Short mmCIF file of C-alpha atoms and ligand atoms in Angstrom, two decimals:
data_model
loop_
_atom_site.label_atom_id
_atom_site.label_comp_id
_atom_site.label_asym_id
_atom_site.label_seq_id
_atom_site.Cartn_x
_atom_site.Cartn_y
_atom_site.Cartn_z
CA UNK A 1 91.24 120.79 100.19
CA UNK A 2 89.28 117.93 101.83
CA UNK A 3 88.72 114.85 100.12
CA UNK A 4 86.22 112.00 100.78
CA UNK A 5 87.64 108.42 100.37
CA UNK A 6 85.57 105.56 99.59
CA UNK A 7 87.25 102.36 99.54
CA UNK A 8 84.95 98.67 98.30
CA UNK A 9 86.72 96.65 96.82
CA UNK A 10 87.22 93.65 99.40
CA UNK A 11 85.71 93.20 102.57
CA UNK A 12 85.84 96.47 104.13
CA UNK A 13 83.22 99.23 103.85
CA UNK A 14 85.17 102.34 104.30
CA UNK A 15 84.51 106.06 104.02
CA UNK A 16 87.38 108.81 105.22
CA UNK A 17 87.85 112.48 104.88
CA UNK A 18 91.07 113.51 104.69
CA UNK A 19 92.78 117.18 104.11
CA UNK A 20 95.32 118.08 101.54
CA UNK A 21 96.15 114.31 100.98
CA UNK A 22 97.79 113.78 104.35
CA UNK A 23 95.80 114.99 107.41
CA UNK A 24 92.85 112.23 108.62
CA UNK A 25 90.09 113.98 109.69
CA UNK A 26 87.76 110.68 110.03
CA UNK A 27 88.52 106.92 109.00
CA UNK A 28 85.50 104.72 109.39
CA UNK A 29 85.14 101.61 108.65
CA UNK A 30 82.80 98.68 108.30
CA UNK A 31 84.36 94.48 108.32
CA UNK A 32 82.96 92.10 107.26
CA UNK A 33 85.27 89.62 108.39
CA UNK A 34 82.96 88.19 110.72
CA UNK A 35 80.52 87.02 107.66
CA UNK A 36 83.19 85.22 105.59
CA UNK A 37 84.69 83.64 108.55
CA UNK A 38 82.43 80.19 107.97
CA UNK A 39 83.88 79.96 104.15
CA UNK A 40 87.48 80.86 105.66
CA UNK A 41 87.65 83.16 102.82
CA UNK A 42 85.76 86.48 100.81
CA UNK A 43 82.53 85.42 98.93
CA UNK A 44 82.41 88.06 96.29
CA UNK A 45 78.41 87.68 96.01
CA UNK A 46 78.04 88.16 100.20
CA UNK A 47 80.68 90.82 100.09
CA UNK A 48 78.65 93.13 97.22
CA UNK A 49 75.50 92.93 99.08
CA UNK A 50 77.07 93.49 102.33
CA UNK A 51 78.74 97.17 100.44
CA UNK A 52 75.14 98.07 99.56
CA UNK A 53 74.13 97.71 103.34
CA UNK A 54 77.30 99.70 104.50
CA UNK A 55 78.04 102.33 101.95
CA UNK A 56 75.51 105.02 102.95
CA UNK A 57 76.24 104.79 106.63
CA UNK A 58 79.85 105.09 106.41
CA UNK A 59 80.18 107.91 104.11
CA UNK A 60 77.54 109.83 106.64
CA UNK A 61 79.72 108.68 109.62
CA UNK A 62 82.45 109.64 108.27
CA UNK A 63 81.40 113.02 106.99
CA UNK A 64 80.00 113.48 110.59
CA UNK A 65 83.19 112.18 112.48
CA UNK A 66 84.60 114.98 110.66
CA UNK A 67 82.49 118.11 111.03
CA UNK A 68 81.93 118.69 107.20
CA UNK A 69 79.00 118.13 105.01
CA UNK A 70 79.25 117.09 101.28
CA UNK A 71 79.27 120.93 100.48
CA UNK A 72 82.66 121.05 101.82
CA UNK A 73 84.42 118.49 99.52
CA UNK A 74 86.30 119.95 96.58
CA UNK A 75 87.08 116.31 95.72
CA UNK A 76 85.99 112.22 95.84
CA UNK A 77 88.59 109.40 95.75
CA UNK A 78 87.30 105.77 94.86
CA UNK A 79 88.86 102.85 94.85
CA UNK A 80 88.06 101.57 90.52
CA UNK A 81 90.68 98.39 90.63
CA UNK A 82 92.11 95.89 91.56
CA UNK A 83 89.47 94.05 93.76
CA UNK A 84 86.38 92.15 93.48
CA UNK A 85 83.70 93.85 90.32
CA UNK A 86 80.90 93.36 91.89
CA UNK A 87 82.43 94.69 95.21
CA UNK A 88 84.14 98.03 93.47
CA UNK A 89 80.87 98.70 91.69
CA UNK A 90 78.89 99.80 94.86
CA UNK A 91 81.80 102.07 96.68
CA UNK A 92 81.87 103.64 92.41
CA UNK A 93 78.42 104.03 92.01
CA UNK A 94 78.25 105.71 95.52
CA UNK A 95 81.11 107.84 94.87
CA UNK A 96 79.48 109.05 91.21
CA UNK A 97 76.25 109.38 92.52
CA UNK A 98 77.32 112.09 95.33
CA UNK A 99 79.66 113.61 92.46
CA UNK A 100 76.29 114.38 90.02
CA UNK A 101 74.64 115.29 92.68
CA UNK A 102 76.80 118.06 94.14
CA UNK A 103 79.03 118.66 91.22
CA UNK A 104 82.36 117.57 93.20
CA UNK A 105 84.30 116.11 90.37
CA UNK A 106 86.11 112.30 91.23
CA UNK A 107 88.86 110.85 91.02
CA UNK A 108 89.56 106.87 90.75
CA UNK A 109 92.20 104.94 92.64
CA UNK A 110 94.15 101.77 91.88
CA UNK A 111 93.77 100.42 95.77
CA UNK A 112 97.75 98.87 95.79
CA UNK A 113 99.17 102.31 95.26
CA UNK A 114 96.80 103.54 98.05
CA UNK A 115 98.67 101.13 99.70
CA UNK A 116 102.19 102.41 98.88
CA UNK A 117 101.34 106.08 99.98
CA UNK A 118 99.90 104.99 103.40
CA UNK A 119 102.87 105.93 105.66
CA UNK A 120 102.95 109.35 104.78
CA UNK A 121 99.16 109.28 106.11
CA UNK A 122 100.56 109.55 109.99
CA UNK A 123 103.24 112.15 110.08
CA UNK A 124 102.39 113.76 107.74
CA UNK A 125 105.66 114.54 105.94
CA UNK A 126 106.59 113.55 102.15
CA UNK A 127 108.26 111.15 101.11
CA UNK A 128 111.92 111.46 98.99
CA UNK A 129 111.49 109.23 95.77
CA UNK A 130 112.93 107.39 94.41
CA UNK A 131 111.94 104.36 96.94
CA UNK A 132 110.84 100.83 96.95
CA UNK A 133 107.68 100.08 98.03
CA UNK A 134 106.50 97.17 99.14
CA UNK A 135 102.55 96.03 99.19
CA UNK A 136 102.44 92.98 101.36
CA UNK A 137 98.30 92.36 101.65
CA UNK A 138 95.81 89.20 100.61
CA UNK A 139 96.30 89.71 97.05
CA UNK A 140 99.20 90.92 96.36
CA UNK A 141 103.47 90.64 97.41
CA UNK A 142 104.66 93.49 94.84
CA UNK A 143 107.88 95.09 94.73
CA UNK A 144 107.82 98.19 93.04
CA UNK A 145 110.47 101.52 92.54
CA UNK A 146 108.22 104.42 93.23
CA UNK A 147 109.60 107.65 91.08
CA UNK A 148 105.93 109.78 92.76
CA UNK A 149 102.56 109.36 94.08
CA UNK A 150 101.20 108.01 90.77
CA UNK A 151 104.58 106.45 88.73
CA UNK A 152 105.31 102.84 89.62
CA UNK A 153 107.62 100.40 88.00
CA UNK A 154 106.77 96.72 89.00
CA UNK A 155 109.95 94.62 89.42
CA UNK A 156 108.96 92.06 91.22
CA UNK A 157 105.70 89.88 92.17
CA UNK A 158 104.68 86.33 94.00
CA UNK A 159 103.82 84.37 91.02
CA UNK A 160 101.09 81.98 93.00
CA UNK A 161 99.69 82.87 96.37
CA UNK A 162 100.17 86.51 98.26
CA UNK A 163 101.82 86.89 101.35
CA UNK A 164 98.33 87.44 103.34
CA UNK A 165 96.83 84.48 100.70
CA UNK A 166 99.30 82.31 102.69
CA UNK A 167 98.68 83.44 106.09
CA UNK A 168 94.85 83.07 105.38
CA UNK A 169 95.50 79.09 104.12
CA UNK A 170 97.99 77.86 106.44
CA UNK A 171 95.57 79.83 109.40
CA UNK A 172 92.73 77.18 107.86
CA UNK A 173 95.38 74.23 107.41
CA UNK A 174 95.68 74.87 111.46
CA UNK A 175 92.03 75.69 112.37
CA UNK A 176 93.58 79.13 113.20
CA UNK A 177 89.99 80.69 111.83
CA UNK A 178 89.79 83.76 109.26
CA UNK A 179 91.39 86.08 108.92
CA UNK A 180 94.91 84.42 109.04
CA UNK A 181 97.26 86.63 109.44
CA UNK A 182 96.52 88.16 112.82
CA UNK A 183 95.93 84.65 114.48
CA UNK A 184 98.71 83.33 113.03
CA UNK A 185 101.09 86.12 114.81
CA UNK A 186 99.04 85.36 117.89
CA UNK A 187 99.89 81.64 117.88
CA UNK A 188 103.10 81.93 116.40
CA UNK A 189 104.12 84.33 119.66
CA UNK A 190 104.02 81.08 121.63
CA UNK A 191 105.93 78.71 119.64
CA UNK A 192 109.45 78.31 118.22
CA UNK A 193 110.19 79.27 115.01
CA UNK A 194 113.17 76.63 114.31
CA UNK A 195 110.91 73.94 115.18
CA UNK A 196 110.69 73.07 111.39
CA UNK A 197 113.04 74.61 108.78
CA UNK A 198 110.93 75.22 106.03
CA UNK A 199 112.24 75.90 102.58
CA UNK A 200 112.87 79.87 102.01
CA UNK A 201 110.69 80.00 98.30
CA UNK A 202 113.80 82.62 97.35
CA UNK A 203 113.58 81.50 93.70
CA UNK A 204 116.07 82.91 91.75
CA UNK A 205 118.52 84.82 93.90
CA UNK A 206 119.46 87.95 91.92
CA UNK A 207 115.41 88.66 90.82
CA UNK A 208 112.44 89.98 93.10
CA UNK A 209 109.68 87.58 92.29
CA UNK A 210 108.47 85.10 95.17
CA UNK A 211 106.50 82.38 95.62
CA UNK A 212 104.37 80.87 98.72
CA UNK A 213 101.89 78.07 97.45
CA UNK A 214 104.88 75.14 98.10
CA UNK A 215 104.77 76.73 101.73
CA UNK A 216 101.34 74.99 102.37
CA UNK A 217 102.08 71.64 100.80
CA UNK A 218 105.49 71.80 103.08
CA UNK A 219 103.52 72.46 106.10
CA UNK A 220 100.98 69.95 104.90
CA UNK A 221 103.46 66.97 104.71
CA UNK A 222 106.07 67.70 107.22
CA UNK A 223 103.56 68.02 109.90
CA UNK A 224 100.19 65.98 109.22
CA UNK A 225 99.78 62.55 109.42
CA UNK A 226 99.35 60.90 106.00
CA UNK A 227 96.75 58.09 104.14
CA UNK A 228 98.90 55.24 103.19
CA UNK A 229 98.99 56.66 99.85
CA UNK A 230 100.99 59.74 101.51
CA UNK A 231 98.34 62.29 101.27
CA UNK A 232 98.00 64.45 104.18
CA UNK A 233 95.15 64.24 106.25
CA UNK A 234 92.98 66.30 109.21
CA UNK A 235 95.11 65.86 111.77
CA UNK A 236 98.91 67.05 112.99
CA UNK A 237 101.50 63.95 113.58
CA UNK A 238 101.87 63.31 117.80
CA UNK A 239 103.99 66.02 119.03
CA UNK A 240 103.41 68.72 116.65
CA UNK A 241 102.19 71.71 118.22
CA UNK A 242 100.30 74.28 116.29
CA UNK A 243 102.20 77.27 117.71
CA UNK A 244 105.61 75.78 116.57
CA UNK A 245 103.64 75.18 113.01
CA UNK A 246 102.81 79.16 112.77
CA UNK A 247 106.17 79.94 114.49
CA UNK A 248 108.09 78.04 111.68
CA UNK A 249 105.84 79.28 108.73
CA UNK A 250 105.91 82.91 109.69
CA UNK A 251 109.85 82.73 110.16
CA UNK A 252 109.42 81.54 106.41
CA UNK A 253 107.96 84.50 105.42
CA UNK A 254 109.29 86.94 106.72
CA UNK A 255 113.04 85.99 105.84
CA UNK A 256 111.93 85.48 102.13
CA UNK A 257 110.34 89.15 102.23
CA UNK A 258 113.03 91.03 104.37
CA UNK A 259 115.72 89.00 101.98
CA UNK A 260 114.22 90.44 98.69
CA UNK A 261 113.38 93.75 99.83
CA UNK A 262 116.96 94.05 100.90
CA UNK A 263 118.11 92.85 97.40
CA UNK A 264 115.44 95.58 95.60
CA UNK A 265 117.44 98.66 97.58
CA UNK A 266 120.47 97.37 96.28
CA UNK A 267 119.91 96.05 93.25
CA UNK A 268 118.58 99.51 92.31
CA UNK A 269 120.91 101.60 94.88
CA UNK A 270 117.75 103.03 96.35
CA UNK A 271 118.34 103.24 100.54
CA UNK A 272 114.62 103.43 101.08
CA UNK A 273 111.90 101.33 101.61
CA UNK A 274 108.04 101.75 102.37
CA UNK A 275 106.39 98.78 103.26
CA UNK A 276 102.09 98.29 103.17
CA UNK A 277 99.48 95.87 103.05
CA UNK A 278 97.84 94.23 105.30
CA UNK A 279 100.82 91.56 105.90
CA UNK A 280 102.40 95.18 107.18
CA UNK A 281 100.57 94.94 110.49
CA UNK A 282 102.88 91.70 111.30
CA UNK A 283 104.87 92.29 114.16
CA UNK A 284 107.90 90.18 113.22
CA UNK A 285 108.18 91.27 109.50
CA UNK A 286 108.08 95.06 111.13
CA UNK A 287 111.19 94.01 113.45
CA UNK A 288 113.16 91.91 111.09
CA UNK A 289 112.59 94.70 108.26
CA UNK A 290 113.71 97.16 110.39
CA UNK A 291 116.81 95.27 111.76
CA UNK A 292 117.57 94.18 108.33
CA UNK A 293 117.35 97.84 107.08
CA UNK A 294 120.01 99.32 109.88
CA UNK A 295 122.25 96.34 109.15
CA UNK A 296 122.81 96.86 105.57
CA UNK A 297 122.24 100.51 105.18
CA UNK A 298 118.80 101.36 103.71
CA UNK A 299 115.68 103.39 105.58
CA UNK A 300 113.00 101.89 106.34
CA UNK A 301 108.99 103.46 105.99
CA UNK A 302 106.57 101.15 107.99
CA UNK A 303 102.67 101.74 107.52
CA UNK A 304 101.15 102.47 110.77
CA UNK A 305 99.40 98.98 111.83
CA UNK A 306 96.04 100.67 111.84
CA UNK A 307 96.54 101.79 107.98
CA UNK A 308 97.53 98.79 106.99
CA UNK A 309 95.02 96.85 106.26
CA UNK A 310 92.30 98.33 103.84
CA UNK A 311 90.46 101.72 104.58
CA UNK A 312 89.54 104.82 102.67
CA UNK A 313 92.56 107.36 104.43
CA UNK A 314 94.95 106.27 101.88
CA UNK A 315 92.39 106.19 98.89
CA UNK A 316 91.37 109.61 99.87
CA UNK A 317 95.17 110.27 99.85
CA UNK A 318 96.24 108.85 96.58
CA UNK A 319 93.37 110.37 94.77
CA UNK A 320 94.24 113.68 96.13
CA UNK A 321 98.22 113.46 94.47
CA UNK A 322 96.31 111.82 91.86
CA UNK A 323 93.83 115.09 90.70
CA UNK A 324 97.03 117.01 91.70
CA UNK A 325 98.97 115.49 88.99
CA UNK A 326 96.31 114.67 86.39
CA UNK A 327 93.20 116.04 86.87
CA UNK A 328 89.35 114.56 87.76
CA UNK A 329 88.25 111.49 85.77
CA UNK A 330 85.41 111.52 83.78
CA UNK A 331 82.41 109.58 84.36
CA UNK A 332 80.90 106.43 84.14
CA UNK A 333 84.81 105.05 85.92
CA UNK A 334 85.90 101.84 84.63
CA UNK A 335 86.41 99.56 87.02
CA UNK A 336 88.64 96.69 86.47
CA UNK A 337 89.38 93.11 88.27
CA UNK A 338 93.28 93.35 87.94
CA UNK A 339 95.24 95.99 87.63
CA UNK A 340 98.69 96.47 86.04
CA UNK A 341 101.97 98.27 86.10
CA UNK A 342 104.74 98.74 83.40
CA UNK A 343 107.42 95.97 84.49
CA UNK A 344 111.67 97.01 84.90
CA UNK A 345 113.43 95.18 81.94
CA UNK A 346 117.02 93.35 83.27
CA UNK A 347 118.11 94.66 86.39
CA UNK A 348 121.06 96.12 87.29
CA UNK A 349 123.93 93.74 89.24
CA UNK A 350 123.73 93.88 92.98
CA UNK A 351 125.81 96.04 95.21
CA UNK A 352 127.97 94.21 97.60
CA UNK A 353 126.40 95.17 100.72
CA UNK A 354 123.01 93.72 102.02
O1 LIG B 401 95.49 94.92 102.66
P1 LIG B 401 94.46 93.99 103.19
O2 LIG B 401 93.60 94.46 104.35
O3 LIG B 401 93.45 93.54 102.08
C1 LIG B 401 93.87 93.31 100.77
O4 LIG B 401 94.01 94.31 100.02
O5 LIG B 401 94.09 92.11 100.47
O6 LIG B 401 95.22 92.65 103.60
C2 LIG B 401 94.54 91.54 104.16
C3 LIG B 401 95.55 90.44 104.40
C4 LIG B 401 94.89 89.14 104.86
O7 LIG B 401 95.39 88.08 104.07
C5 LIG B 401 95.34 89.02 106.32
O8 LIG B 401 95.46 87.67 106.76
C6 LIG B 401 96.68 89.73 106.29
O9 LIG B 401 96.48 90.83 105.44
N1 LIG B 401 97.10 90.20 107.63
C7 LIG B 401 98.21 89.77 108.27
C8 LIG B 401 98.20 90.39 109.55
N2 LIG B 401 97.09 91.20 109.62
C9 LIG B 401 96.44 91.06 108.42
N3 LIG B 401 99.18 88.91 107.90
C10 LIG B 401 100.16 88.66 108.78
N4 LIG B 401 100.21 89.19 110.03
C11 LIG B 401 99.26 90.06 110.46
N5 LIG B 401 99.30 90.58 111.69
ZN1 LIG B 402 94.39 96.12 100.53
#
């Protein structure tokens, strides 16, 4: 069965077809990174209109990239929540327009568990639940046990910024430009991450929650010069380079993530983890995840870097195991700003490995 994916809710215009749930056929899509750079951030009002510009063409690319007209679907997959309203409106009223016009029923996604099946998208094989997965990405650092395709439990969240959130800030704390993440790898790749030891925001050492926003404000004070009142200011102290700076802070990050996700496959005996989200793509967090994962026992499922960040291949995906399991949705789709999972009560003890 082929399924179209249409995925709006960000920055990203993005159209994919994609057959039974796991082989890309197309993947198209349309930043807009370039148009939020000046704000160093999304605009939800410049990122709606910008949808209503892209939709249309990237749906017809897409269909076109892979040989099959809209007669062809037997199903559309649209990202309904989390994300910006105004943003998941367009790729929603797109997707239900096609569906009344051709009679392909729909089905709507939640875009983090998108997310969570995207390394499956590459191989193509399944993958053995249960597992924890990961979603690493600019709104979100979840940790989740996945029983199937649709059946989350949350047991773990940052309770202030996201990993990418961070990347994104400390990227405009060192004029790095938007997005973050990617330039901070690239600077970070020529400086030394011991340079500055920044506190590891592990919080409380036998849960899975994190938190990044005191990474900024210890970035912001060990390595900017201050007013006399102590308040940080524009510029770094003499000596401080900026690569060291993203070095350091990345080091930061990925030891607090590689730490917990080695404490959710013990702490609920699951030897598998599947990691996605844009913060995925990170070079270092791949290695360290993967060295951490041979070291203490547990298998790791990395998101290839290209399906990491957001596109309409793993909406197309999810709302194919989706239908599977439950069926089409019926119409007008609800779409909703936040979404939210059923959270693990008291965890278990931890195993004594990892
Ligand atoms: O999943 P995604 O494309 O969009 C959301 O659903 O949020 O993730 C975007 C986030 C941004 O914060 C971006 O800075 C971060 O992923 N990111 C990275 C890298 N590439 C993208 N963070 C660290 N290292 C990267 N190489
Ligand atoms: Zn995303």
């Amino acid at each position: 069965m082929l399924t179209l994916g249409i995925e709006s809710s960000c920055d990203e215009t993005a159209a994919a077809v994609v057959e039974d749930g796991r082989r890309v056929l197309a993947s198209v899509i349309a930043s807009q990174a370039a148009r939020h750079g000046t704000w160093k951030g999304v605009v939800p009002e410049i990122a709606a209109r910008e949808h209503v510009k892209a939709v249309l063409p990237v749906i017809r690319k897409a269909l076109d990239d892979a040989g099959v007209t809209l007669a062809d679907l037997g199903l559309i997959a649209v990202t309904r929540e989390p994300g910006l309203v105004g943003a998941l409106l367009v790729g929603v009223a797109a997707a239900e327009a096609l569906s009344l016009a051709t009679g392909t029923p729909v089905v709507g996604v939640n875009h983090i568990e998108a997310h969570i099946g995207a390394p499956w998208l590459a191989d193509g094989n399944a993958p053995s639940y249960p597992l924890i997965s990961l979603v690493v990405s600019g709104g979100h650092t979840h940790f989740f046990l996945s029983s199937g395709p649709c059946d989350h439990l949350l047991l773990g969240a940052t309770l202030d910024d996201a990993a990418g959130e961070a990347f994104d800030k400390i990227a405009a704390v060192l004029g790095l430009g938007y997005p973050g993440g990617p330039a901070v790898e690239k600077a970070a790749r020529a400086g030394n991450p011991d340079a500055f030891r920044f506190k590891r925001p592990l919080l409380d050492p036998k849960a899975l929650d994190v938190s990044f926003s005191g990474l900024k404000t210890a970035v912001k004070y060990r390595c900017f010069e201050q007013d006399p009142d102590g308040r940080p200011l524009k510029d770094m102290r003499p000596g401080v380079r900026t690569e060291d700076v993203a070095a350091s802070f990345q080091a930061a990050v990925v030891d607090t993530l590689v730490t917990k996700a080695a404490l959710a496959c013990a702490l609920h005996r699951t030897p598998r983890i599947a990691i996605g989200g844009g913060v995925a793509c990170n070079g270092p967090l791949r290695e360290a995840l993967l060295a951490k994962g041979k070291a203490a026992g547990f298998e790791v499922f990395l998101t290839p870097p290209k399906l990491c960040t957001d596109n309409a291949a793993m909406v197309a995906s999810q709302g194919y195991f989706r239908f599977r399991e439950r069926g089409p949705d019926t119409l007008p789709l609800v779409v909703r700003p936040r979404a939210s999972w059923p959270r693990a009560g008291a965890v278990a003890q931890p195993l004594p490995h990892g």
